[in-house]
Amino acid sequence: KDRVGAVQIRKAIANAPENFWTKGQMAEMLLDIWFQEQRTAIGGIGELRGNGQFVRRQALASCGGWNEETITDDLDLTIRLHLDKWDIECVFHPPVEEEGVTNATALWHQRNRWAEGGYQRYLDYWDLILKNRMGTKKTWDLLIFMVTMYILPTAAIPDILMAIARHRPPMLSSVTGLSLGMSVIGMFAGLKHVHKATPRLSEQLKPSTYLVLLLQTLRGSLYMLHWLVVMSSTTARMSFRPKRLKWVKTVHKGVEKSIL
């Protein structure tokens, strides 16, 4: 396609069986690519994820090349490509393997960097976004994503604390419930998709298999709660601190055996 400026393939966690954190990241990556496929199918925004991204040279030159003033160049380039009228395709197969972080501390540093970079792109390009440079569908898609991924998680913790203090239901319970419900459905769909696409597993979709997928979805949903704390922390920090380009390097140990 002439206007496809980049392609993002699914990221698979190479050390997924190791522990709770890596299993959670495996489910998270499947949720992400499932949502990405749905967004691009209706004319929304496809996003780059660093590992597994392929960028057309013409598109990269057209939007100004790589940005050195960001800590997440993939997210920054995503916005600039769409502002320059390029599309990004997201595909489930083939996957590219990536080593997941194995403990809460490493996950905290990594996700804080992702959250800060995600926020920063809105702050850097808000005027062009509001001018509808990307087109109506992409602009609305981006704004809805911002609400569900950034604003709602940030508001959820104070909303819950106020509900406990005042002995009343949370004000955002309906919207938060809808967002969580969509995440559960997307995660289950992603897990089912990769299960059916795996040759040794594709003919084994029995009731017991669906139970396993459901349990994996519940575990992944529990893992995803870390985003509530990450987004609240990042929002508070960025509200008082100027833009910074410092980030903590993620330590990788390597994996001995490849899976999926």
PDB file of C-alpha atoms in Angstrom, residues 40-230:
ATOM      1  CA  THR A  40      -6.490  -0.102  12.275  1.00  0.00           C
ATOM      2  CA  ALA A  41      -9.403  -2.105  10.840  1.00  0.00           C
ATOM      3  CA  ILE A  42     -11.780   0.820  11.450  1.00  0.00           C
ATOM      4  CA  GLY A  43      -9.364   3.462  10.211  1.00  0.00           C
ATOM      5  CA  GLY A  44      -7.803   4.275  13.572  1.00  0.00           C
ATOM      6  CA  ILE A  45      -4.181   4.515  14.607  1.00  0.00           C
ATOM      7  CA  GLY A  46      -1.669   1.705  14.439  1.00  0.00           C
ATOM      8  CA  GLU A  47       1.251   2.185  16.835  1.00  0.00           C
ATOM      9  CA  LEU A  48       4.913   1.245  16.741  1.00  0.00           C
ATOM     10  CA  ARG A  49       6.347  -0.771  19.621  1.00  0.00           C
ATOM     11  CA  GLY A  50      10.106  -0.547  19.051  1.00  0.00           C
ATOM     12  CA  ASN A  51      11.032  -4.196  18.681  1.00  0.00           C
ATOM     13  CA  GLY A  52       9.428  -5.667  15.567  1.00  0.00           C
ATOM     14  CA  GLN A  53       8.817  -2.376  13.776  1.00  0.00           C
ATOM     15  CA  PHE A  54       9.709  -1.828  10.120  1.00  0.00           C
ATOM     16  CA  VAL A  55       9.711   1.761   8.868  1.00  0.00           C
ATOM     17  CA  ARG A  56       9.696   2.784   5.212  1.00  0.00           C
ATOM     18  CA  ARG A  57      12.682   5.023   4.459  1.00  0.00           C
ATOM     19  CA  GLN A  58      10.555   7.456   2.453  1.00  0.00           C
ATOM     20  CA  ALA A  59       8.108   7.824   5.337  1.00  0.00           C
ATOM     21  CA  LEU A  60      10.890   8.310   7.888  1.00  0.00           C
ATOM     22  CA  ALA A  61      12.505  11.045   5.806  1.00  0.00           C
ATOM     23  CA  SER A  62       9.145  12.676   5.112  1.00  0.00           C
ATOM     24  CA  CYS A  63       8.290  13.135   8.793  1.00  0.00           C
ATOM     25  CA  GLY A  64      11.725  14.390   9.826  1.00  0.00           C
ATOM     26  CA  GLY A  65      13.621  11.263  10.860  1.00  0.00           C
ATOM     27  CA  TRP A  66      14.229  10.038  14.396  1.00  0.00           C
ATOM     28  CA  ASN A  67      13.619  12.390  17.309  1.00  0.00           C
ATOM     29  CA  GLU A  68      16.511  12.566  19.784  1.00  0.00           C
ATOM     30  CA  GLU A  69      14.425  14.561  22.294  1.00  0.00           C
ATOM     31  CA  THR A  70      12.281  11.669  23.475  1.00  0.00           C
ATOM     32  CA  ILE A  71      12.716   8.586  25.652  1.00  0.00           C
ATOM     33  CA  THR A  72      10.317   6.509  23.527  1.00  0.00           C
ATOM     34  CA  ASP A  73      11.185   7.136  19.899  1.00  0.00           C
ATOM     35  CA  ASP A  74       8.712   4.488  18.715  1.00  0.00           C
ATOM     36  CA  LEU A  75       5.718   6.290  20.260  1.00  0.00           C
ATOM     37  CA  ASP A  76       6.993   9.661  19.098  1.00  0.00           C
ATOM     38  CA  LEU A  77       7.501   8.414  15.538  1.00  0.00           C
ATOM     39  CA  THR A  78       4.010   6.903  15.591  1.00  0.00           C
ATOM     40  CA  ILE A  79       2.409  10.318  16.034  1.00  0.00           C
ATOM     41  CA  ARG A  80       4.659  12.041  13.492  1.00  0.00           C
ATOM     42  CA  LEU A  81       3.958   9.408  10.831  1.00  0.00           C
ATOM     43  CA  HIS A  82       0.214   9.782  11.263  1.00  0.00           C
ATOM     44  CA  LEU A  83       0.448  13.581  11.306  1.00  0.00           C
ATOM     45  CA  ASP A  84       2.288  13.272   7.986  1.00  0.00           C
ATOM     46  CA  LYS A  85      -0.628  11.212   6.584  1.00  0.00           C
ATOM     47  CA  TRP A  86       1.097   7.823   6.718  1.00  0.00           C
ATOM     48  CA  ASP A  87      -0.570   4.632   7.981  1.00  0.00           C
ATOM     49  CA  ILE A  88       0.908   1.959  10.246  1.00  0.00           C
ATOM     50  CA  GLU A  89      -0.143  -1.655   9.720  1.00  0.00           C
ATOM     51  CA  CYS A  90      -0.155  -4.053  12.695  1.00  0.00           C
ATOM     52  CA  VAL A  91      -0.017  -7.807  12.082  1.00  0.00           C
ATOM     53  CA  PHE A  92      -0.367 -10.827  14.355  1.00  0.00           C
ATOM     54  CA  HIS A  93       1.999 -13.070  12.399  1.00  0.00           C
ATOM     55  CA  PRO A  94       4.879 -13.523  12.283  1.00  0.00           C
ATOM     56  CA  PRO A  95       5.872 -12.643  15.867  1.00  0.00           C
ATOM     57  CA  VAL A  96       9.211 -11.281  17.020  1.00  0.00           C
ATOM     58  CA  GLU A  97      10.572 -12.522  20.331  1.00  0.00           C
ATOM     59  CA  GLU A  98      11.523 -10.208  23.160  1.00  0.00           C
ATOM     60  CA  GLU A  99      12.881 -11.018  26.605  1.00  0.00           C
ATOM     61  CA  GLY A 100      10.449  -9.899  29.284  1.00  0.00           C
ATOM     62  CA  VAL A 101      11.549  -8.346  32.566  1.00  0.00           C
ATOM     63  CA  THR A 102      11.453 -10.811  35.436  1.00  0.00           C
ATOM     64  CA  ASN A 103      10.802  -8.763  38.571  1.00  0.00           C
ATOM     65  CA  ALA A 104       8.637  -5.921  39.831  1.00  0.00           C
ATOM     66  CA  THR A 105      11.478  -3.393  40.069  1.00  0.00           C
ATOM     67  CA  ALA A 106      12.541  -3.811  36.440  1.00  0.00           C
ATOM     68  CA  LEU A 107       8.903  -3.710  35.340  1.00  0.00           C
ATOM     69  CA  TRP A 108       8.375  -0.495  37.310  1.00  0.00           C
ATOM     70  CA  HIS A 109      11.290   1.288  35.625  1.00  0.00           C
ATOM     71  CA  GLN A 110      10.354   0.036  32.155  1.00  0.00           C
ATOM     72  CA  ARG A 111       6.668   0.933  32.395  1.00  0.00           C
ATOM     73  CA  ASN A 112       7.367   4.343  33.897  1.00  0.00           C
ATOM     74  CA  ARG A 113       9.505   5.102  30.838  1.00  0.00           C
ATOM     75  CA  TRP A 114       6.757   3.883  28.521  1.00  0.00           C
ATOM     76  CA  ALA A 115       4.126   5.910  30.358  1.00  0.00           C
ATOM     77  CA  GLU A 116       6.222   9.083  30.371  1.00  0.00           C
ATOM     78  CA  GLY A 117       7.004   8.741  26.672  1.00  0.00           C
ATOM     79  CA  GLY A 118       3.359   8.094  25.930  1.00  0.00           C
ATOM     80  CA  TYR A 119       2.309  11.211  27.795  1.00  0.00           C
ATOM     81  CA  GLN A 120       5.048  13.316  26.253  1.00  0.00           C
ATOM     82  CA  ARG A 121       3.868  12.767  22.689  1.00  0.00           C
ATOM     83  CA  TYR A 122       0.523  14.352  23.548  1.00  0.00           C
ATOM     84  CA  LEU A 123       2.289  17.312  25.139  1.00  0.00           C
ATOM     85  CA  ASP A 124       4.653  17.714  22.175  1.00  0.00           C
ATOM     86  CA  TYR A 125       2.054  17.482  19.418  1.00  0.00           C
ATOM     87  CA  TRP A 126      -1.240  18.505  21.069  1.00  0.00           C
ATOM     88  CA  ASP A 127      -1.741  21.532  18.813  1.00  0.00           C
ATOM     89  CA  LEU A 128      -1.379  19.497  15.617  1.00  0.00           C
ATOM     90  CA  ILE A 129      -3.606  16.752  17.016  1.00  0.00           C
ATOM     91  CA  LEU A 130      -6.384  19.223  17.862  1.00  0.00           C
ATOM     92  CA  LYS A 131      -6.082  20.742  14.373  1.00  0.00           C
ATOM     93  CA  ASN A 132      -7.144  17.326  13.064  1.00  0.00           C
ATOM     94  CA  ARG A 133      -3.996  16.908  10.958  1.00  0.00           C
ATOM     95  CA  MET A 134      -4.402  13.117  11.086  1.00  0.00           C
ATOM     96  CA  GLY A 135      -8.029  13.066   9.963  1.00  0.00           C
ATOM     97  CA  THR A 136     -11.213  12.672  12.002  1.00  0.00           C
ATOM     98  CA  LYS A 137     -11.097   8.891  12.529  1.00  0.00           C
ATOM     99  CA  LYS A 138      -7.496   8.866  13.695  1.00  0.00           C
ATOM    100  CA  THR A 139      -7.942  11.928  15.909  1.00  0.00           C
ATOM    101  CA  TRP A 140     -10.937  10.434  17.700  1.00  0.00           C
ATOM    102  CA  ASP A 141      -9.201   7.075  17.995  1.00  0.00           C
ATOM    103  CA  LEU A 142      -6.165   8.747  19.573  1.00  0.00           C
ATOM    104  CA  LEU A 143      -8.277  10.755  22.023  1.00  0.00           C
ATOM    105  CA  ILE A 144     -10.296   7.696  23.077  1.00  0.00           C
ATOM    106  CA  PHE A 145      -7.061   5.754  23.563  1.00  0.00           C
ATOM    107  CA  MET A 146      -5.687   8.596  25.693  1.00  0.00           C
ATOM    108  CA  VAL A 147      -8.776   8.546  27.908  1.00  0.00           C
ATOM    109  CA  THR A 148      -8.807   4.775  28.417  1.00  0.00           C
ATOM    110  CA  MET A 149      -5.038   4.256  28.704  1.00  0.00           C
ATOM    111  CA  TYR A 150      -3.923   7.392  30.529  1.00  0.00           C
ATOM    112  CA  ILE A 151      -6.745   9.411  32.085  1.00  0.00           C
ATOM    113  CA  LEU A 152      -8.940   6.617  33.468  1.00  0.00           C
ATOM    114  CA  PRO A 153      -6.086   4.700  35.170  1.00  0.00           C
ATOM    115  CA  THR A 154      -4.863   7.970  36.692  1.00  0.00           C
ATOM    116  CA  ALA A 155      -8.325   8.841  38.009  1.00  0.00           C
ATOM    117  CA  ALA A 156      -9.157   5.322  39.217  1.00  0.00           C
ATOM    118  CA  ILE A 157      -7.058   5.311  42.406  1.00  0.00           C
ATOM    119  CA  PRO A 158      -8.319   8.634  43.868  1.00  0.00           C
ATOM    120  CA  ASP A 159     -11.846   7.670  42.793  1.00  0.00           C
ATOM    121  CA  ILE A 160     -11.602   4.379  44.706  1.00  0.00           C
ATOM    122  CA  LEU A 161     -10.085   6.073  47.769  1.00  0.00           C
ATOM    123  CA  MET A 162     -12.865   8.690  47.812  1.00  0.00           C
ATOM    124  CA  ALA A 163     -15.468   5.953  47.467  1.00  0.00           C
ATOM    125  CA  ILE A 164     -14.015   4.134  50.472  1.00  0.00           C
ATOM    126  CA  ALA A 165     -13.785   7.321  52.536  1.00  0.00           C
ATOM    127  CA  ARG A 166     -17.358   8.414  51.754  1.00  0.00           C
ATOM    128  CA  HIS A 167     -18.908   4.939  51.702  1.00  0.00           C
ATOM    129  CA  ARG A 168     -20.351   5.309  48.207  1.00  0.00           C
ATOM    130  CA  PRO A 169     -19.812   3.635  44.831  1.00  0.00           C
ATOM    131  CA  PRO A 170     -16.944   5.012  42.704  1.00  0.00           C
ATOM    132  CA  MET A 171     -18.065   7.800  40.373  1.00  0.00           C
ATOM    133  CA  LEU A 172     -16.228   6.281  37.416  1.00  0.00           C
ATOM    134  CA  SER A 173     -17.348   2.695  38.035  1.00  0.00           C
ATOM    135  CA  SER A 174     -19.381   2.362  34.820  1.00  0.00           C
ATOM    136  CA  VAL A 175     -16.662   3.764  32.544  1.00  0.00           C
ATOM    137  CA  THR A 176     -13.907   1.865  34.336  1.00  0.00           C
ATOM    138  CA  GLY A 177     -15.967  -1.319  34.186  1.00  0.00           C
ATOM    139  CA  LEU A 178     -16.447  -0.917  30.440  1.00  0.00           C
ATOM    140  CA  SER A 179     -12.720  -0.372  29.945  1.00  0.00           C
ATOM    141  CA  LEU A 180     -11.809  -3.412  32.056  1.00  0.00           C
ATOM    142  CA  GLY A 181     -14.407  -5.512  30.268  1.00  0.00           C
ATOM    143  CA  MET A 182     -12.958  -4.622  26.882  1.00  0.00           C
ATOM    144  CA  SER A 183      -9.476  -5.479  28.142  1.00  0.00           C
ATOM    145  CA  VAL A 184     -10.612  -8.900  29.359  1.00  0.00           C
ATOM    146  CA  ILE A 185     -12.338  -9.641  26.044  1.00  0.00           C
ATOM    147  CA  GLY A 186      -9.319  -8.463  24.056  1.00  0.00           C
ATOM    148  CA  MET A 187      -6.881 -10.487  26.138  1.00  0.00           C
ATOM    149  CA  PHE A 188      -8.961 -13.654  25.812  1.00  0.00           C
ATOM    150  CA  ALA A 189      -9.301 -13.117  22.051  1.00  0.00           C
ATOM    151  CA  GLY A 190      -5.550 -12.612  21.694  1.00  0.00           C
ATOM    152  CA  LEU A 191      -4.746 -15.738  23.709  1.00  0.00           C
ATOM    153  CA  LYS A 192      -7.235 -17.764  21.675  1.00  0.00           C
ATOM    154  CA  HIS A 193      -5.806 -16.437  18.414  1.00  0.00           C
ATOM    155  CA  VAL A 194      -2.228 -17.418  19.209  1.00  0.00           C
ATOM    156  CA  HIS A 195      -3.406 -20.794  20.537  1.00  0.00           C
ATOM    157  CA  LYS A 196      -5.251 -21.585  17.290  1.00  0.00           C
ATOM    158  CA  ALA A 197      -2.313 -20.395  15.193  1.00  0.00           C
ATOM    159  CA  THR A 198       0.177 -22.690  16.963  1.00  0.00           C
ATOM    160  CA  PRO A 199       0.399 -25.966  14.940  1.00  0.00           C
ATOM    161  CA  ARG A 200       0.749 -28.305  17.919  1.00  0.00           C
ATOM    162  CA  LEU A 201      -2.196 -26.656  19.694  1.00  0.00           C
ATOM    163  CA  SER A 202      -4.550 -25.656  16.871  1.00  0.00           C
ATOM    164  CA  GLU A 203      -6.657 -28.836  17.009  1.00  0.00           C
ATOM    165  CA  GLN A 204      -7.005 -28.922  20.776  1.00  0.00           C
ATOM    166  CA  LEU A 205      -9.684 -26.270  21.434  1.00  0.00           C
ATOM    167  CA  LYS A 206     -11.602 -28.359  23.958  1.00  0.00           C
ATOM    168  CA  PRO A 207     -13.631 -27.124  26.957  1.00  0.00           C
ATOM    169  CA  SER A 208     -10.553 -27.635  29.136  1.00  0.00           C
ATOM    170  CA  THR A 209      -8.572 -25.436  26.742  1.00  0.00           C
ATOM    171  CA  TYR A 210     -11.066 -22.614  27.114  1.00  0.00           C
ATOM    172  CA  LEU A 211     -10.775 -22.963  30.893  1.00  0.00           C
ATOM    173  CA  VAL A 212      -6.988 -22.604  30.640  1.00  0.00           C
ATOM    174  CA  LEU A 213      -7.384 -19.543  28.403  1.00  0.00           C
ATOM    175  CA  LEU A 214      -9.836 -18.041  30.886  1.00  0.00           C
ATOM    176  CA  LEU A 215      -7.421 -18.574  33.779  1.00  0.00           C
ATOM    177  CA  GLN A 216      -4.607 -17.007  31.737  1.00  0.00           C
ATOM    178  CA  THR A 217      -6.885 -14.053  31.012  1.00  0.00           C
ATOM    179  CA  LEU A 218      -7.697 -13.587  34.702  1.00  0.00           C
ATOM    180  CA  ARG A 219      -4.006 -13.768  35.614  1.00  0.00           C
ATOM    181  CA  GLY A 220      -3.172 -11.272  32.876  1.00  0.00           C
ATOM    182  CA  SER A 221      -5.937  -8.935  34.052  1.00  0.00           C
ATOM    183  CA  LEU A 222      -4.577  -9.070  37.602  1.00  0.00           C
ATOM    184  CA  TYR A 223      -1.111  -8.288  36.263  1.00  0.00           C
ATOM    185  CA  MET A 224      -2.455  -5.310  34.277  1.00  0.00           C
ATOM    186  CA  LEU A 225      -3.494  -3.571  37.503  1.00  0.00           C
ATOM    187  CA  HIS A 226       0.097  -2.362  37.803  1.00  0.00           C
ATOM    188  CA  TRP A 227      -0.784   0.258  35.172  1.00  0.00           C
ATOM    189  CA  LEU A 228      -3.033   2.036  37.694  1.00  0.00           C
ATOM    190  CA  VAL A 229      -0.064   2.717  39.960  1.00  0.00           C
ATOM    191  CA  VAL A 230       2.329   3.458  37.085  1.00  0.00           C
TER     192      VAL A 230
END
